Coordinates of C-alpha atoms in Angstrom, one line a residue:
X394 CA 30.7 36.7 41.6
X395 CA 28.5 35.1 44.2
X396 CA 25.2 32.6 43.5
X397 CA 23.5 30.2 44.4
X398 CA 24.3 26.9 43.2
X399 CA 21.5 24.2 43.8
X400 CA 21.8 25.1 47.7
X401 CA 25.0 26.1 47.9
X402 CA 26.4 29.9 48.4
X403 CA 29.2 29.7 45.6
X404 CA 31.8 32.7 46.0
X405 CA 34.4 33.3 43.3
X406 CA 36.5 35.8 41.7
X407 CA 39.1 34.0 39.8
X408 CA 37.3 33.2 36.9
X409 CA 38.2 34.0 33.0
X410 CA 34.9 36.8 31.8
X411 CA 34.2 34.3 29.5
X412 CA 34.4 31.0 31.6
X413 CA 30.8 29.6 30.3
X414 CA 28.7 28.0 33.5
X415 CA 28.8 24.7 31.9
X416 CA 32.6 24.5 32.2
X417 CA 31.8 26.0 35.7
X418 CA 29.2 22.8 36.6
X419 CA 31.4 20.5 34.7
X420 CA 35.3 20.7 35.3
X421 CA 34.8 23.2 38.6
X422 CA 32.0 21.6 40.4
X423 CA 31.9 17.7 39.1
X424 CA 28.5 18.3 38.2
X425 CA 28.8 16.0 35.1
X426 CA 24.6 15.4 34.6
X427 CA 25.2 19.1 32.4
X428 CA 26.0 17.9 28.9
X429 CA 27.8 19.2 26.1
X430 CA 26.4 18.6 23.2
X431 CA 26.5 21.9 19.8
X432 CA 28.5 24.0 21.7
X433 CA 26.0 26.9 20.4
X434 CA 22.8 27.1 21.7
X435 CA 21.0 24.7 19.6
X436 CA 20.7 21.0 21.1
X437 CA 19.9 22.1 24.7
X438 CA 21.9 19.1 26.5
X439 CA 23.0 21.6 28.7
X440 CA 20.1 23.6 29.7
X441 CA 20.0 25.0 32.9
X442 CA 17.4 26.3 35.3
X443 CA 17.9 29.6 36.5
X444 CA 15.9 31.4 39.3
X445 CA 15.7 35.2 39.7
X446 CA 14.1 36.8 42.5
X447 CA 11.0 39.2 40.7
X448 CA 9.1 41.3 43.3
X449 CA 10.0 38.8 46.3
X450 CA 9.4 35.6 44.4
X451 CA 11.7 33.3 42.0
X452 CA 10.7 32.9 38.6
X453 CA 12.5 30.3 36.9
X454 CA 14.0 30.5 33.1
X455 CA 16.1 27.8 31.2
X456 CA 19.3 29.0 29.8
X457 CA 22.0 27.0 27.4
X458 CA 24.8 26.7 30.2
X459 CA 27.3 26.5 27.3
X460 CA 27.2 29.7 25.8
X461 CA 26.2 31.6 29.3
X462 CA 29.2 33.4 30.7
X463 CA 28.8 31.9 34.6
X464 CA 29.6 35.5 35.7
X465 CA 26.5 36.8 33.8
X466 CA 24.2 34.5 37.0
X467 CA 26.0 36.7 39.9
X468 CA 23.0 37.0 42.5
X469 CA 21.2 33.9 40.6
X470 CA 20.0 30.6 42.1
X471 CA 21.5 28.3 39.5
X472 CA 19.6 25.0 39.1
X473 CA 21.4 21.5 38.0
X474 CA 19.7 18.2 37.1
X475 CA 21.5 16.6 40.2
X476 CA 19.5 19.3 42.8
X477 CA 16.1 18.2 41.3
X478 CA 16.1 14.8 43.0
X479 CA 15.9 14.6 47.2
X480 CA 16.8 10.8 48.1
X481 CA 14.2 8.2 47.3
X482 CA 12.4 11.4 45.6
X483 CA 12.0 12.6 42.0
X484 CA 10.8 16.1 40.4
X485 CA 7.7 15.3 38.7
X486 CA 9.6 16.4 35.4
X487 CA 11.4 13.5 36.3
X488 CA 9.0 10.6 37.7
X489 CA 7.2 12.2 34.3
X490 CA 10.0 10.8 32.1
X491 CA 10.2 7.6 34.0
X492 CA 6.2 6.4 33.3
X493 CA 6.7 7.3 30.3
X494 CA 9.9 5.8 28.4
X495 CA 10.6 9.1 27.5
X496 CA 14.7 8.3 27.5
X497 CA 16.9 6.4 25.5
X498 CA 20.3 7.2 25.1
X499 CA 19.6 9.5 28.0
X500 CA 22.2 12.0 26.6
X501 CA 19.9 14.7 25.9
X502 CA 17.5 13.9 28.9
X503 CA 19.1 16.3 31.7
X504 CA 18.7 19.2 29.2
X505 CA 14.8 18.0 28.7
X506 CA 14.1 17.5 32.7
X507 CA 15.5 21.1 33.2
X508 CA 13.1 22.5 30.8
X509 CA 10.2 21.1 31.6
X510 CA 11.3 21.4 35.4
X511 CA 10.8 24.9 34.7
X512 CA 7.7 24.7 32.7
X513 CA 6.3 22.5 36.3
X514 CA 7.9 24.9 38.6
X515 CA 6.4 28.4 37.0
X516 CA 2.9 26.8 36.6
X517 CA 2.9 26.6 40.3
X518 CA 2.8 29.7 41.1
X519 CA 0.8 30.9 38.1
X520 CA -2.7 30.6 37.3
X521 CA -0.9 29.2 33.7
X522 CA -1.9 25.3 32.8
X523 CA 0.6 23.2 30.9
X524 CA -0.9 22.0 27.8
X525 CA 0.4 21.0 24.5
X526 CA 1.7 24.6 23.5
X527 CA 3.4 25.2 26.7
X528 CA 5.1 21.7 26.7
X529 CA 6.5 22.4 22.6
X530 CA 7.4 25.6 23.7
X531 CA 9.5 24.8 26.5
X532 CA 11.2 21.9 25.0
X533 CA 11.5 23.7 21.5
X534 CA 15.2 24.0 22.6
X535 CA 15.6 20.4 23.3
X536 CA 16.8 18.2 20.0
X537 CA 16.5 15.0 20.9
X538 CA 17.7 12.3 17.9
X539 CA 16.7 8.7 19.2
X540 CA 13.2 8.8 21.7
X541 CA 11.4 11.0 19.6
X542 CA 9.2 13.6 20.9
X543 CA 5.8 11.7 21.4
X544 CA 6.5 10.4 24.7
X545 CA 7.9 13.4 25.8
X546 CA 5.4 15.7 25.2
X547 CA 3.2 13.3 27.2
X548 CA 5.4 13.0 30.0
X549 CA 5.2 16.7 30.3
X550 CA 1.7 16.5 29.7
X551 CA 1.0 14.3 32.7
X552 CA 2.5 17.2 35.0
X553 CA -0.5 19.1 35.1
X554 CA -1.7 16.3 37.5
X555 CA 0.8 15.9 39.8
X556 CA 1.3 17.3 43.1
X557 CA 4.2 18.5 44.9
X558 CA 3.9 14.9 47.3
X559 CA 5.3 12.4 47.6
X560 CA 7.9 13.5 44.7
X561 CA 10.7 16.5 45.6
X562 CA 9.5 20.1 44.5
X563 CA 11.8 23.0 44.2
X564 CA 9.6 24.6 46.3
X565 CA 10.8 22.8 49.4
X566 CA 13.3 24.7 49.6
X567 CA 12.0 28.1 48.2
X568 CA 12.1 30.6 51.5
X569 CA 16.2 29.1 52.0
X570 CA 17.4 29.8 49.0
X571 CA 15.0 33.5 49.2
X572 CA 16.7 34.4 52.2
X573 CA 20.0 33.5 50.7
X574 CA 19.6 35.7 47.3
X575 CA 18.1 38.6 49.2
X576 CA 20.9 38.7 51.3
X577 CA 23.2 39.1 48.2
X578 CA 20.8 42.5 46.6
X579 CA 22.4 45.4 47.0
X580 CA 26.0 44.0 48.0
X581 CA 29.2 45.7 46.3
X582 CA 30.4 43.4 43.3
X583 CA 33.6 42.8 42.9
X584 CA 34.9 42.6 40.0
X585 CA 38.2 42.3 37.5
X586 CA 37.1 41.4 34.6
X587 CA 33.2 41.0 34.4
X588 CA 31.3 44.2 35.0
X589 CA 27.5 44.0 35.4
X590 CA 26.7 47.9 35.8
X591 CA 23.0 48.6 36.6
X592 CA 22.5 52.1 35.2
X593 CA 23.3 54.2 32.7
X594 CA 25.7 56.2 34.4
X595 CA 27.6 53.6 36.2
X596 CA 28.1 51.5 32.4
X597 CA 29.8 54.8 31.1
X598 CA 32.1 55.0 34.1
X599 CA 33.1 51.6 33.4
X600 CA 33.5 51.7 29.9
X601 CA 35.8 54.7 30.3
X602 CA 38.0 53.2 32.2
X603 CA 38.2 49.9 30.3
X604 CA 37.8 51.7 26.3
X605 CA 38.9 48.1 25.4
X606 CA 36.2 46.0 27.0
X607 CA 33.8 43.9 24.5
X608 CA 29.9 44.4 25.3
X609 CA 28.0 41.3 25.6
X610 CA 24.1 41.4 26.4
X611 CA 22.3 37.9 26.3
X612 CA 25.7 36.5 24.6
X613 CA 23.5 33.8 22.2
X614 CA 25.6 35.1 19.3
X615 CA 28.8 36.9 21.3
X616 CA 29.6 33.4 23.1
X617 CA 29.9 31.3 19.5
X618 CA 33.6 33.6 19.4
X619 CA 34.7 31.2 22.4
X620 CA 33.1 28.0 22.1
X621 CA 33.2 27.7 18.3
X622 CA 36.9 29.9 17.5
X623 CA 38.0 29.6 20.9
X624 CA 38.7 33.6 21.1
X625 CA 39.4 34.0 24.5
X626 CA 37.5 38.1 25.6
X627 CA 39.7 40.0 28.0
X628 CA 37.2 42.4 29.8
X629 CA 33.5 41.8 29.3
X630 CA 30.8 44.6 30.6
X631 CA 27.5 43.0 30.3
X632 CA 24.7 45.5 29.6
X633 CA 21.6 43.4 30.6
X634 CA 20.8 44.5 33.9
X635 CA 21.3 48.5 33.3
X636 CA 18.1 49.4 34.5
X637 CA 17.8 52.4 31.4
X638 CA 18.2 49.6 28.9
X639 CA 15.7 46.8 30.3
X640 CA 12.2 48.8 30.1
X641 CA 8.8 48.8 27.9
X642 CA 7.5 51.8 28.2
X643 CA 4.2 52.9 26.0
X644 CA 3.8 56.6 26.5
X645 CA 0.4 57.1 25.3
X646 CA 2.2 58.5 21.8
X647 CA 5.3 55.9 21.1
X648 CA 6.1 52.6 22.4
X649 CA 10.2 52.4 23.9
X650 CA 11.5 49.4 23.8
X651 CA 14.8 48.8 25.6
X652 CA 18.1 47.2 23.9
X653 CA 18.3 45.0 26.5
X654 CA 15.1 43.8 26.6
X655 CA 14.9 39.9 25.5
X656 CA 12.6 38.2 23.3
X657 CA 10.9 36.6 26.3
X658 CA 9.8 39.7 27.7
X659 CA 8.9 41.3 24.5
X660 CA 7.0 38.1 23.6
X661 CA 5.3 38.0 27.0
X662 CA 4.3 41.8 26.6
X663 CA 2.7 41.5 23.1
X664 CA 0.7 38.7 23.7
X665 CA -2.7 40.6 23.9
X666 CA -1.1 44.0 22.3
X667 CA 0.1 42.7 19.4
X668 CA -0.6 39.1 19.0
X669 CA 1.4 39.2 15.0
X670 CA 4.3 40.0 17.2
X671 CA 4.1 37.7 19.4
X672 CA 3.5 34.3 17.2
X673 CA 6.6 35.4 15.8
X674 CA 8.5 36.1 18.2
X675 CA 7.8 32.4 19.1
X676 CA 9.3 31.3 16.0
X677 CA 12.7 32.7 16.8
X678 CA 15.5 29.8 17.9
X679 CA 14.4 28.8 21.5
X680 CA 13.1 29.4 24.6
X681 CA 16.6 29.0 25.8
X682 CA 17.9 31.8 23.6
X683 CA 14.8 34.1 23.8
X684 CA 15.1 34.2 27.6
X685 CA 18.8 35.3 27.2
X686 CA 18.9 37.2 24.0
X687 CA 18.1 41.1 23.4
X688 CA 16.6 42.6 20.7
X689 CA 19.5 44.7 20.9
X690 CA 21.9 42.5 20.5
X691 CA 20.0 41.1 17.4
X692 CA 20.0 44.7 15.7
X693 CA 23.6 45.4 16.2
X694 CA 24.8 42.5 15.1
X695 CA 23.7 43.5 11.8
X696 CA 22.8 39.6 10.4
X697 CA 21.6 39.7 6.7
X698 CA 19.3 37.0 8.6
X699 CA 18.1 38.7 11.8
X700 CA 14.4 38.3 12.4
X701 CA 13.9 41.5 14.3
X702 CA 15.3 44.6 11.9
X703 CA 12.7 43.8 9.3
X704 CA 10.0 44.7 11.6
X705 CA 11.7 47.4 13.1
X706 CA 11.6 48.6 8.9
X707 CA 7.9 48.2 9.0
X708 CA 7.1 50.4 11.7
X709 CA 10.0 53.2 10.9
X710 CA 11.7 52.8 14.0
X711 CA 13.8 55.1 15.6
X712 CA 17.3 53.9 17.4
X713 CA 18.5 56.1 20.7
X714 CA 22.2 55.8 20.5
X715 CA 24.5 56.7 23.6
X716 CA 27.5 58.1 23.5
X717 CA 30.8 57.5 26.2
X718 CA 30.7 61.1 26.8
X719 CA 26.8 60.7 27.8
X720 CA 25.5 62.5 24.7
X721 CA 23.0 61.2 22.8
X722 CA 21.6 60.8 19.1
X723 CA 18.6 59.4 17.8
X724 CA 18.6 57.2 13.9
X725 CA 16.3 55.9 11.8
X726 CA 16.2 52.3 11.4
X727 CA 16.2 53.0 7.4
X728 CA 20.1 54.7 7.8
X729 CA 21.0 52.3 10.1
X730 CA 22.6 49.7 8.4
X731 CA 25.3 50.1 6.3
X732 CA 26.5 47.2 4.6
X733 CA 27.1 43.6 5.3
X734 CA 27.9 43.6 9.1
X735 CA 28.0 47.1 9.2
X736 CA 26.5 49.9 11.1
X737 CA 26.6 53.8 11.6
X738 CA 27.8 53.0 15.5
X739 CA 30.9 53.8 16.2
X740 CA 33.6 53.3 18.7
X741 CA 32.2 54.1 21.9
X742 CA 28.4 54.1 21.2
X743 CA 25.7 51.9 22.6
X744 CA 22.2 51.3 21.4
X745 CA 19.8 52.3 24.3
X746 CA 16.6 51.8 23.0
X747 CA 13.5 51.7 20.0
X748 CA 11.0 53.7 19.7
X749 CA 7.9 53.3 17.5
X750 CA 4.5 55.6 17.1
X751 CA 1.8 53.6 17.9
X752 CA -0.2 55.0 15.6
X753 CA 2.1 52.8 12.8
X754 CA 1.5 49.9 15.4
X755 CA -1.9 50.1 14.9
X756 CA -1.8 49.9 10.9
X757 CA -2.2 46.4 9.5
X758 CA 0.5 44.0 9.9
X759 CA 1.8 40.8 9.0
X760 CA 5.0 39.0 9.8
X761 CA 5.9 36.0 8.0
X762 CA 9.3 33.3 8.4
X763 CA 9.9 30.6 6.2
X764 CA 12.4 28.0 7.4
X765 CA 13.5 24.5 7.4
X766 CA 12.2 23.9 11.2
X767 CA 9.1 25.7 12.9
X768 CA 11.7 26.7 15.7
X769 CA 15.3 26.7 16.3
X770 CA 16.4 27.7 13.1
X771 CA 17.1 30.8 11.0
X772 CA 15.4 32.5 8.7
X773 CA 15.5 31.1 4.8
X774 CA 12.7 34.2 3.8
X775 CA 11.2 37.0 6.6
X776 CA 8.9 39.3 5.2
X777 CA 7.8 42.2 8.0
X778 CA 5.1 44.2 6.3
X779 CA 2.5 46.9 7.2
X780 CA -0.4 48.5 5.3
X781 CA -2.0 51.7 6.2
X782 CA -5.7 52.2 4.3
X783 CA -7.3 55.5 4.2
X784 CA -10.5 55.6 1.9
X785 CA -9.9 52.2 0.4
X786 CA -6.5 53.4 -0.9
X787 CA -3.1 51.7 0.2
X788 CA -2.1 55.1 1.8
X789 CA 1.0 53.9 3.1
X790 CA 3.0 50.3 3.5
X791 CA 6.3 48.7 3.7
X792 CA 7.8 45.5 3.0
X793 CA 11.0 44.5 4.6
X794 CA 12.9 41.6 4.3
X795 CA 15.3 39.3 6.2
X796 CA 17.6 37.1 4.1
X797 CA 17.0 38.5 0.9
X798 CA 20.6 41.1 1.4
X799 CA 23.9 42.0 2.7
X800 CA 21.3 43.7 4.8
X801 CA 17.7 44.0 6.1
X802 CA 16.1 45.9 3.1
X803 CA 12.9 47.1 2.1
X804 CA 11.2 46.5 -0.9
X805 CA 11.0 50.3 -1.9
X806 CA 10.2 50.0 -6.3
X807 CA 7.3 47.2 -5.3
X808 CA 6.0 49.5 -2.3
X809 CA 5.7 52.5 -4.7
X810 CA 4.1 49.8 -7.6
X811 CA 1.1 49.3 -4.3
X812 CA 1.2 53.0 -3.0
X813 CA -2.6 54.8 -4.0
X814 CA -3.5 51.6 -5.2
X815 CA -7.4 50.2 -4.6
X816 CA -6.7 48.1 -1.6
X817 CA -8.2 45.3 -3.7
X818 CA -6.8 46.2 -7.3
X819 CA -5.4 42.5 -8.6
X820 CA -3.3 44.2 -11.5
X821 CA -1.5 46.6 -9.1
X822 CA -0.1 43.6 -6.6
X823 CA 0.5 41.8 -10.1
X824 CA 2.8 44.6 -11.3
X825 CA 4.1 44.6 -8.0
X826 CA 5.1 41.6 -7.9
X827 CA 6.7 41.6 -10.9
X828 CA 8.7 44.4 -10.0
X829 CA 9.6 42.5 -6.8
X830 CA 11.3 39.5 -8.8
X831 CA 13.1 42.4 -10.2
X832 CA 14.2 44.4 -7.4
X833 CA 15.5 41.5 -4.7
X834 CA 18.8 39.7 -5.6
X835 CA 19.1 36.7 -3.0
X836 CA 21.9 34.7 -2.7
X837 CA 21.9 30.6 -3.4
X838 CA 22.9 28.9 0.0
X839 CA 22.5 25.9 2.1
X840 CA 19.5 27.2 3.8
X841 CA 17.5 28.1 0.0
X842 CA 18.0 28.9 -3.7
X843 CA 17.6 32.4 -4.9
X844 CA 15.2 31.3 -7.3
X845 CA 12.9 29.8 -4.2
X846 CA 13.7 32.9 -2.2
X847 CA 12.4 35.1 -4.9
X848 CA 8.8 32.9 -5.5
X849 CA 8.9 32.6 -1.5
X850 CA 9.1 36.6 -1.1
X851 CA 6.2 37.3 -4.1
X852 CA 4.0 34.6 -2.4
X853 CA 4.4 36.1 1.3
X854 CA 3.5 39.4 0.1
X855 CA 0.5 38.0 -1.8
X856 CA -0.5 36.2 1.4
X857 CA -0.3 39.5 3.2
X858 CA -2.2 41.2 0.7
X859 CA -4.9 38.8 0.3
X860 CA -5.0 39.0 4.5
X861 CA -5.7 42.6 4.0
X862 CA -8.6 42.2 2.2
X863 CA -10.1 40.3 4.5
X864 CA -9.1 36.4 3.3
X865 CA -8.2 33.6 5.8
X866 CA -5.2 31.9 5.2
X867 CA -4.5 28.8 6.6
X868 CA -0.8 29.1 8.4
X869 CA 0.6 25.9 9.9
X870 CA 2.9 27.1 13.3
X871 CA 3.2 24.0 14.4
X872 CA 1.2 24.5 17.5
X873 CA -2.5 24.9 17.5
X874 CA -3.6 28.7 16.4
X875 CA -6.8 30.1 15.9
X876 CA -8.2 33.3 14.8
X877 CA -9.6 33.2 18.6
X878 CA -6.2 32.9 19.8
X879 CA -5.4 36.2 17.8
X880 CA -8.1 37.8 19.3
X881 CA -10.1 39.1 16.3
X882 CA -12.3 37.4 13.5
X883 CA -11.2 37.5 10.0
X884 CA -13.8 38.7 7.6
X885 CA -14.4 38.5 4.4
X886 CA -15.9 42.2 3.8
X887 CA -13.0 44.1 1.9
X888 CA -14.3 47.5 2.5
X889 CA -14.8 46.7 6.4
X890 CA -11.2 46.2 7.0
X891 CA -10.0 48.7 4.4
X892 CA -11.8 51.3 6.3
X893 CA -10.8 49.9 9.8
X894 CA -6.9 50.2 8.7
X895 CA -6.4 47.2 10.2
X896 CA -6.2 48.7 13.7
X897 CA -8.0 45.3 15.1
X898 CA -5.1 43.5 14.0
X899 CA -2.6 45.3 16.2

């Protein structure tokens, strides 16, 4: 394993696979401004900054140090609070938080610098602004339980008008720490019990020889094993870099999405495609998390509560599974799933990637989460649900649900209740509906009742039918939305958008 820490070439092989970098900063390296606060991934008191180089030039990402295996940052430049200072100079994050009082206890204020460090540091060399969205997102992985957020968001408002003098910039000190990650790409890893293979190919070799090893991608989920039942994982082969695994591809025909592909790039890639996607995708835990976990990882974890199978149900997704012996199957997201925390995998087989037609993509869509908290949290209700129109007629639809099962399930009695139905026909949603109430059997839990899960899953699918037809519906995201950020205009002419399918909506 070899990074760089702050500015610092760090070297070392002796390390447990599942050692987590905050461990590393802490007990290893006396960096004590790293905090420990959940243990999970949620507070964000020890969020670090994490530069990769992308075509020549770093890019900067926050991860939660605490549930980040520090083997998983080999050929990183790995960022503490105690770096972001030079002398008599503070980061602007940091001078930020100074003007204005946005620290009390000052436990949960590293994590918070960090993020917006990164937020500062990215914006430089992007034509992006910081405004209010971009400061709630990146600190939507930040609790903090005494300040309040108010003068936090403002300090990380007031960024946008500093420059890099007189305070300290990161990058000062950009071409040094360049020159010292370029000189690590492309140098033979070694490696005892943390394999990062970067093809296909090479992860099968490995895995042969170690049939035991565990597989961890982003590890948001993987890591709770260690920090929350303190299982201690023997040989870990982490899949995120295998170059196979890590694409988008859109083919003209089918959109391939890899396993290891992580909410932030998805999110980052749907933006103008599919702008549905993308607001939700914003809704799932954290920056943080989305910029370490995969949507592959989500899938084969099989949650009852994962955000992203019930979408994957909508648009009748298709999973590549690989084999050890490099042979190859493809399943349908509808067999996939087998019961609670079960799959059809087996021992030996990897998901590789998704695949959708884009002609499905282009069908109207809705995704909807219901929660306790606008981020950071998991899903009470998700309803993933797609309408395809063809003469004013509901031609085709699904309705898939998160949270309402053992597993992700669709709705299949209340779809056939809609199927051929007038798009705008009242009495069919009613029966529907009714059927609906019927059909799901939630659970009663600390997150909802399964008497409010039931009236939330009737209402959502009201509010996505009402949508079709061409109503606005007011939706609170807790950042600001408009139809013009979606980029289309509701309208109120049912037949228009029955005819149109919804394809503007994709």
């Amino acid at each position: 394993m070899k990074f760089v820490l702050n500015d610092e070439l760090i070297e070392d092989n002796t390390l447990p696979s599942d050692f987590s970098a905050l461990r590393y900063l802490r007990e290893k390296r006396g960096l004590t401004g790293t905090k420990e606060g959940c243990g999970s991934g949620d507070c964000g008191a020890c969020t670090l900054l994490v530069g990769a180089l992308e075509e020549g030039e770093l890019k900067y990402s926050t991860f939660n140090s605490c549930i980040t295996p520090v083997q998983s940052l080999d050929g990183k430049h790995v960022v503490s609070v105690e770096y972001l200072s030079d002398a008599d100079k503070l980061h602007p994050a940091q001078q930020a938080m100074v003007e204005y009082h946005g620290s009390q206890c000052g436990f949960c204020t590293p994590g918070i610098i960090l993020s917006l460090a990164s937020l500062y540091e990215n914006s430089q060399v992007s034509d992006k602004t910081i405004d209010r969205e971009s400061v709630c997102d990146a600190i939507s992985g930040n609790l903090c339980r005494c300040t309040g957020y108010r003068p936090i968001i403002d300090a990380g408002l007031s960024m946008q008008n500093e420059t890099a003098s007189p305070w300290s910039n990161l990058a000062d000190n950009t071409e040094s720490v360049k020159a010292k990650l370029a000189s690590l790409q492309g140098e033979a890893k070694a490696a005892n019990n943390y394999f990062q293979p970067q093809t296909l190919a090479e992860f099968l070799t490995i895995k042969a020889d170690h049939k035991d090893a565990t597989l961890v991608a982003g590890g948001t989920d993987l890591m709770l094993e260690n920090t929350q039942r303190f299982h201690d994982f023997g040989v870990l082969i982490d899949v995120s870099q295998i170059n196979e695994l890590t694409k988008i591809e859109d083919n003209g025909t089918q959109l391939s999405i890899g396993a290891s592909v992580t909410y932030s790039e998805l999110e980052q890639f749907s933006k103008t495609r599919y702008p549905h996607l993308y607001h939700l995708l914003e809704r799932i835990a954290s920056r943080q998390i989305r910029n370490r976990g995969t949507i592959g990882g989500n899938v084969a974890n099989a949650s009852p509560i994962a955000d992203m199978p019930p979408i994957l149900l909508a648009f009748d997704a298709d999973i590549q599974i690989v084999n050890l012996d490099g042979s190859q199957r493809i399943v349908s997201i509808h067999d996939f799933y087998q019961g609670y925390k079960q799959t059809v995998l087996t021992e030996g087989e990897v998901i590789a990637s998704f695949t959708m037609d884009l002609a499905t993509l282009a069908d109207f869509h809705r995704f909807y989460k219901v929660s306790k908290r606008m981020e950071d949290d998991i899903s009470s209700v998700m309803l993933a649900t797609r309408f395809a129109v063809t003469e004013g007629k509901i031609s085709d639809l699904r309705l898939a649900f998160g949270g309402m099962a053992a597993t992700p399930i669709r709705a299949k009695k209340a779809e056939a209740a809609l199927l051929n139905s007038d798009v705008n026909d009242e009495q069919a949603l009613s029966n529907a509906l009714a059927i609906l109430k019927d059909e799901l059997t939630p659970l009663s839990d600390m997150r909802a009742s399964a008497r409010y899960r039931s009236d939330m899953a009737c209402n959502l699918v009201r509010k996505a039918w009402l949508e079709l037809n061409g109503h606005s519906i007011p939706t609170f995201s807790g950042h600001p939305v408009s139809d013009a950020s979606l980029g289309y205009e509701l309208t109120s002419n049912t037949s228009q958008s029955a005819q149109q399918g919804g394809a503007s909506h994709a």
